[in-house]
Amino acid sequence: MSQVVRVERQGDVALIKVDNPPVNALGHAVRDGLLRAFREAEAYAAVRAVVLVCEGRTFMAGADIKEFGKPPQAPSLPEVVEAIEASSKPSVAVIHGTALGGGLEVALACHYRVALVDAQVGLPEVKIGLLPGAGGTQRLPRLVGVEKALEMIVSGNPVKAPQALEYGILDAIVEGDLAEAGLACARRLLDEARGPRRTGERQVQGDAALIAAKRAEVEKRMPGLFSPLRCVEAVEAATQLPLADGLKRERELFQQCLESPQRAALIHAFFAEREAAKIAGLPADTPVREVRSAAVIGGGTMGVGIALCFANVGIPVKLLEIDPSALDGALQRARGTCQASVERGSLSAEAMEKRLGLIQGVLDYEALADVDLVIEAVFESMEVKRQVFERLDAVCKPGAILASNTSSLDLDEIAAFTQRPQDVVGLHFFSPANVMRLLEVVRGKATSAEVLASAMQIGKRLKKIAVAVGVCDGFVGNRMIFQYGRQAEFLLEEGASPAQVDKALRDFGMAMGALAVRDLSGLDISHAIRARQRPNLKPGQTLPTVLDHLYAAGMLGQKTGAGFYLYPEGSRTPQENPALQAMLEASAAARGITRQPVSDEHIVERCLFSLVNEAARILDEGIAQRASDVDLIFLNGYGFPAWRGGPLFHADRLGLDHVLQRIREFHQRFGAWWEPAPLLERLVAEGRRFADL
Ligand code: T1G
């Protein structure tokens, strides 16, 4: 028997144990071991029942994602699953941790299923561009019905054990030792002479209207995604075909998803998220400072959002505003945000009060003397930051972590306002801070390893995707988006309309168009950033002027009802701004050009390749650790479509030689901003990709 699967005889029961850390993924050795174990149990007359448990922290968490894209190795998981269900001896799966994907499919093939109360079960394959490919789309509907099966399979979200019990996925909630609980179940089955109970033999009630509605919902809510619609087709097959044919149809659809370019992109994103937690030169066992309490300086939109991040995970947080009415307003906004969740049904009123009870409004810095972590979220002015950090340095206890939420100012300069620069770090949240998962952890020159490790851990505790970045203007995401936004404005001056630019980018898959985003964040902020950047421009680097025209006209975006678009009566739906045409004509004239039609393809290339070129510089300067970190930032902070893997994954897929050739053409036509990044030229010369870095 393989080491990853062991069998123990417990009287007339075979106890099968899977031991494949860290998550008991169903790699080849596990599949082979499981098949052998169940076949041996079947053949051995003295064995009358089988119990399946897993060692470590979780039941099998799915197929081994690292194997996708490689030549398949027999036995396949469907083969294992079918052998388990066909056994003539009753089998019990004992679930703990997260039984996900193929892990749940193995459990569904077992005849009975029990779980610890804090276990979860789910079929998350859709999140990595796949669908349950080992019977999940055929067996789950037979257990829980079409509606619940569609919800679980198309969303990919897990359900907790009590809910799974209610759904009929589990037969019981158990406690204590997994093996003992399983053996007790098996004993009861034998005493009651209850044999195999095969899910595959159950019937499933079709519901054409429900399936049609789900299909329509997926087409509307998940445009561009390939696998969700295949999930619906597979579940539909379960309602129309006998099991064997349904399983065959599932395999066909699974293969289509496996071959889809989206699967590779989504799996790249999955591993990128885990890779980001690893920081070169920072050992995984670096000591971290415990954060039992936090404080946020500034009760604006960001400050309130950040305070909610802590309250939402149960960490008490003080919110400091120096003006009582501003503090009241901030606390009211925190309540309003939670109230909206209660109204949506995603938060109970009791939980809301508990969370709000963790946010304590304070009016003076003395109240911060005992907190473990302070995050400054005040106005983006270095003078204001100086005042704040000098006060923090004076009142906070030794060892407190002092963080800035600055989105682009020089963290090293901020750290120098204190006597403890080693305790200063950047925690750049993205608005709305309590919703967006991305957190750029900015490592200053003086930031200690302990503080950096602590910041990464607090990011994980806040359920953020924490990515370590270096200090420069805009760090990684904003530095790249400055280029992207600039190109969008240049394209307007050259002849495109905001609607055309934004539609071309949305059609590519961006969550929002570049100009709609600028209107949302406020053109005054863009204008201030540009004013700060102007003195540092290199020769030949000109700036578009349409933003200056809008700013001069007081058109600052949604907040004033007009910007690149009009927002009549406070509507959030962008409409054409007639005043823009004259501004664009004036901008074009100032550049000595005549506006003319621009193709959508050209729009997408100009915007995307400006991201790629700047990212290459960022990687070359060591501001980002790896290409996948850059992808992760854009997938989780800027609405880049996950099914394209991120700007650099996408560039690799296009071919860097093609990308560089286009950038060189743009350099000829549009000047200094398009100077090809040296790293990009090196990669192309060496025949390498960003993924090879
Ligand atoms: N395959 C390979 N490696 C995996 C893995 C998997 N399924 N899941 C996790 N890992 C690695 C991960 O890369 C990391 O590695 C370590 O385990 C800890 O993970 C046929 C086709 C289970 C909830 O999609 O959701 O079954 O960085 O940091 O936060 O129908 O991992 O340490 O080197 O995420 O405690 C379906 C994916 C597969 C589940 C644990 N299953 N995994 O979270 O730890 S497709 C999934 C997770 C499938 C069948 C189909 C989470 C977790 P390293 P972690 P965690």
Short mmCIF file of N, CA and C and ligand atoms in Angstrom, two decimals, residues 21-23 25-26 57-59 61-68 77-78 98 100-103 105 122-125 127-128 130-136 251 254 270-271 274-275 278 460, ligand 1:
data_model
loop_
_atom_site.label_atom_id
_atom_site.label_comp_id
_atom_site.label_asym_id
_atom_site.label_seq_id
_atom_site.Cartn_x
_atom_site.Cartn_y
_atom_site.Cartn_z
N PRO A 21 -0.23 15.57 2.88
CA PRO A 21 -0.24 17.00 3.23
C PRO A 21 0.16 17.86 2.04
N PRO A 22 -0.22 19.14 1.97
CA PRO A 22 -0.89 19.84 3.06
C PRO A 22 -2.42 19.72 3.04
N VAL A 23 -3.03 19.35 1.91
CA VAL A 23 -4.49 19.36 1.88
C VAL A 23 -5.08 18.06 1.33
N ALA A 25 -4.56 16.55 -1.38
CA ALA A 25 -4.98 16.66 -2.79
C ALA A 25 -4.92 15.30 -3.46
N LEU A 26 -5.85 15.10 -4.38
CA LEU A 26 -6.01 13.79 -5.00
C LEU A 26 -5.05 13.62 -6.18
N ARG A 57 -5.11 18.44 8.35
CA ARG A 57 -6.08 19.46 8.69
C ARG A 57 -7.38 19.40 7.89
N THR A 58 -7.41 18.53 6.87
CA THR A 58 -8.64 18.55 6.08
C THR A 58 -8.85 17.24 5.33
N PHE A 59 -10.08 16.93 5.07
CA PHE A 59 -10.46 15.88 4.12
C PHE A 59 -9.91 16.33 2.76
N ALA A 61 -9.07 18.01 -0.42
CA ALA A 61 -9.52 19.34 -0.85
C ALA A 61 -9.56 19.43 -2.36
N GLY A 62 -9.60 18.24 -3.03
CA GLY A 62 -9.79 18.31 -4.47
C GLY A 62 -8.67 17.62 -5.24
N ALA A 63 -8.84 17.64 -6.55
CA ALA A 63 -7.78 17.11 -7.41
C ALA A 63 -6.53 17.94 -7.17
N ASP A 64 -5.39 17.40 -7.57
CA ASP A 64 -4.14 18.15 -7.44
C ASP A 64 -4.07 19.14 -8.61
N ILE A 65 -4.30 20.40 -8.29
CA ILE A 65 -4.39 21.42 -9.34
C ILE A 65 -3.09 21.52 -10.12
N LYS A 66 -1.98 21.14 -9.48
CA LYS A 66 -0.69 21.21 -10.18
C LYS A 66 -0.63 20.22 -11.35
N GLU A 67 -1.50 19.23 -11.36
CA GLU A 67 -1.44 18.19 -12.41
C GLU A 67 -2.14 18.64 -13.69
N PHE A 68 -2.99 19.68 -13.59
CA PHE A 68 -3.74 20.06 -14.80
C PHE A 68 -2.79 20.60 -15.86
N LEU A 77 -9.68 10.14 -11.65
CA LEU A 77 -10.55 10.25 -10.48
C LEU A 77 -11.94 9.65 -10.74
N PRO A 78 -12.53 9.87 -11.92
CA PRO A 78 -13.83 9.21 -12.17
C PRO A 78 -13.75 7.69 -12.00
N THR A 98 -12.11 20.97 4.87
CA THR A 98 -12.87 21.37 3.67
C THR A 98 -12.82 20.24 2.65
N LEU A 100 -13.52 19.50 -0.71
CA LEU A 100 -13.81 20.35 -1.87
C LEU A 100 -13.53 19.61 -3.17
N GLY A 101 -14.26 19.95 -4.21
CA GLY A 101 -14.00 19.41 -5.54
C GLY A 101 -13.99 17.89 -5.52
N GLY A 102 -12.90 17.33 -6.05
CA GLY A 102 -12.79 15.87 -6.11
C GLY A 102 -12.91 15.24 -4.74
N GLY A 103 -12.56 15.96 -3.69
CA GLY A 103 -12.70 15.41 -2.33
C GLY A 103 -14.15 15.18 -2.00
N GLU A 105 -16.45 14.84 -4.24
CA GLU A 105 -16.92 13.82 -5.19
C GLU A 105 -16.60 12.41 -4.69
N GLY A 122 -17.85 21.54 -0.66
CA GLY A 122 -18.14 22.40 -1.81
C GLY A 122 -17.54 21.86 -3.09
N LEU A 123 -17.99 22.45 -4.18
CA LEU A 123 -17.47 22.10 -5.52
C LEU A 123 -16.99 23.40 -6.17
N PRO A 124 -15.75 23.85 -5.84
CA PRO A 124 -15.26 25.17 -6.27
C PRO A 124 -14.61 25.15 -7.66
N GLU A 125 -14.73 24.05 -8.38
CA GLU A 125 -14.04 23.94 -9.67
C GLU A 125 -14.28 25.13 -10.60
N LYS A 127 -14.33 28.09 -10.03
CA LYS A 127 -13.47 29.23 -9.72
C LYS A 127 -12.09 29.11 -10.39
N ILE A 128 -11.78 27.91 -10.85
CA ILE A 128 -10.51 27.75 -11.56
C ILE A 128 -10.77 27.33 -13.01
N LEU A 130 -13.00 25.30 -14.29
CA LEU A 130 -13.37 23.89 -14.56
C LEU A 130 -14.81 23.64 -14.14
N LEU A 131 -15.16 22.37 -14.05
CA LEU A 131 -16.43 21.96 -13.45
C LEU A 131 -16.16 20.64 -12.74
N PRO A 132 -17.01 20.24 -11.80
CA PRO A 132 -16.77 18.98 -11.11
C PRO A 132 -16.68 17.86 -12.14
N GLY A 133 -15.52 17.22 -12.26
CA GLY A 133 -15.31 16.26 -13.36
C GLY A 133 -15.29 14.81 -12.92
N ALA A 134 -15.69 14.55 -11.68
CA ALA A 134 -15.69 13.15 -11.21
C ALA A 134 -17.04 12.81 -10.60
N GLY A 135 -18.07 13.23 -11.30
CA GLY A 135 -19.43 12.84 -10.93
C GLY A 135 -20.19 13.85 -10.12
N GLY A 136 -19.53 14.94 -9.72
CA GLY A 136 -20.21 15.90 -8.87
C GLY A 136 -21.45 16.51 -9.50
N ARG A 251 -17.84 14.38 -18.52
CA ARG A 251 -16.43 14.30 -18.92
C ARG A 251 -16.16 15.13 -20.17
N PHE A 254 -16.15 18.68 -19.07
CA PHE A 254 -14.94 18.92 -18.26
C PHE A 254 -13.73 19.11 -19.18
N PHE A 270 -4.88 31.41 -9.01
CA PHE A 270 -4.98 30.64 -7.76
C PHE A 270 -3.60 30.53 -7.11
N PHE A 271 -2.62 30.11 -7.89
CA PHE A 271 -1.28 29.92 -7.32
C PHE A 271 -0.59 31.26 -7.07
N ARG A 274 -1.21 32.44 -3.63
CA ARG A 274 -0.44 31.74 -2.58
C ARG A 274 1.03 32.09 -2.63
N GLU A 275 1.50 32.33 -3.85
CA GLU A 275 2.92 32.70 -4.01
C GLU A 275 3.20 34.06 -3.38
N LYS A 278 4.83 34.60 -0.05
CA LYS A 278 6.24 34.24 0.17
C LYS A 278 7.13 35.41 -0.25
N LYS A 460 -3.61 38.84 6.02
CA LYS A 460 -4.32 37.56 5.90
C LYS A 460 -5.47 37.51 6.91
N1 T1G B 1 -4.08 21.08 -5.47
C1 T1G B 1 -2.77 21.33 -5.25
N2 T1G B 1 -2.31 22.14 -4.26
C2 T1G B 1 -3.22 22.71 -3.46
C3 T1G B 1 -4.61 22.49 -3.64
C4 T1G B 1 -5.02 21.63 -4.68
N3 T1G B 1 -6.31 21.36 -4.89
N4 T1G B 1 -5.25 23.20 -2.68
C5 T1G B 1 -4.31 23.83 -1.96
N5 T1G B 1 -3.09 23.53 -2.42
C6 T1G B 1 -1.81 23.99 -1.87
C7 T1G B 1 -1.65 25.49 -1.99
O1 T1G B 1 -1.11 25.83 -3.25
C8 T1G B 1 -0.69 25.75 -0.84
O2 T1G B 1 0.60 25.34 -1.30
C9 T1G B 1 -1.11 24.75 0.23
O3 T1G B 1 -1.82 23.73 -0.47
C10 T1G B 1 -2.02 25.35 1.27
O4 T1G B 1 -3.10 25.96 0.55
C11 T1G B 1 -11.88 16.46 -10.52
C12 T1G B 1 -11.19 18.94 -11.16
C13 T1G B 1 -8.12 23.84 0.67
C14 T1G B 1 -9.39 25.90 1.34
O5 T1G B 1 -10.18 24.27 -5.85
O6 T1G B 1 -9.37 26.33 -1.71
O7 T1G B 1 -11.07 18.79 -7.66
O8 T1G B 1 1.75 27.58 -1.10
O9 T1G B 1 -2.56 28.29 1.31
O10 T1G B 1 -5.64 28.94 3.07
O11 T1G B 1 -13.81 17.60 -9.99
O12 T1G B 1 -6.17 25.65 -0.51
O13 T1G B 1 1.90 25.88 0.73
O14 T1G B 1 3.05 25.46 -1.47
O15 T1G B 1 -4.77 27.76 0.13
O16 T1G B 1 -5.72 26.77 4.47
C15 T1G B 1 -10.85 21.69 -6.50
C16 T1G B 1 -8.35 24.70 -3.73
C17 T1G B 1 -9.70 21.27 -7.36
C18 T1G B 1 -9.54 23.76 -3.62
C19 T1G B 1 -7.04 25.52 2.10
N6 T1G B 1 -10.36 22.13 -5.20
N7 T1G B 1 -7.73 24.93 -2.44
O17 T1G B 1 -6.82 26.91 2.23
O18 T1G B 1 -4.30 26.90 2.49
S1 T1G B 1 -10.22 20.80 -8.97
C20 T1G B 1 -10.05 23.42 -4.99
C21 T1G B 1 -8.30 25.79 -1.54
C22 T1G B 1 -11.09 19.35 -8.72
C23 T1G B 1 -12.47 17.51 -9.63
C24 T1G B 1 -11.89 18.87 -9.87
C25 T1G B 1 -7.51 26.04 -0.30
C26 T1G B 1 -8.03 25.30 0.95
P1 T1G B 1 1.91 26.10 -0.75
P2 T1G B 1 -3.70 27.35 1.08
P3 T1G B 1 -5.64 27.44 3.15
#
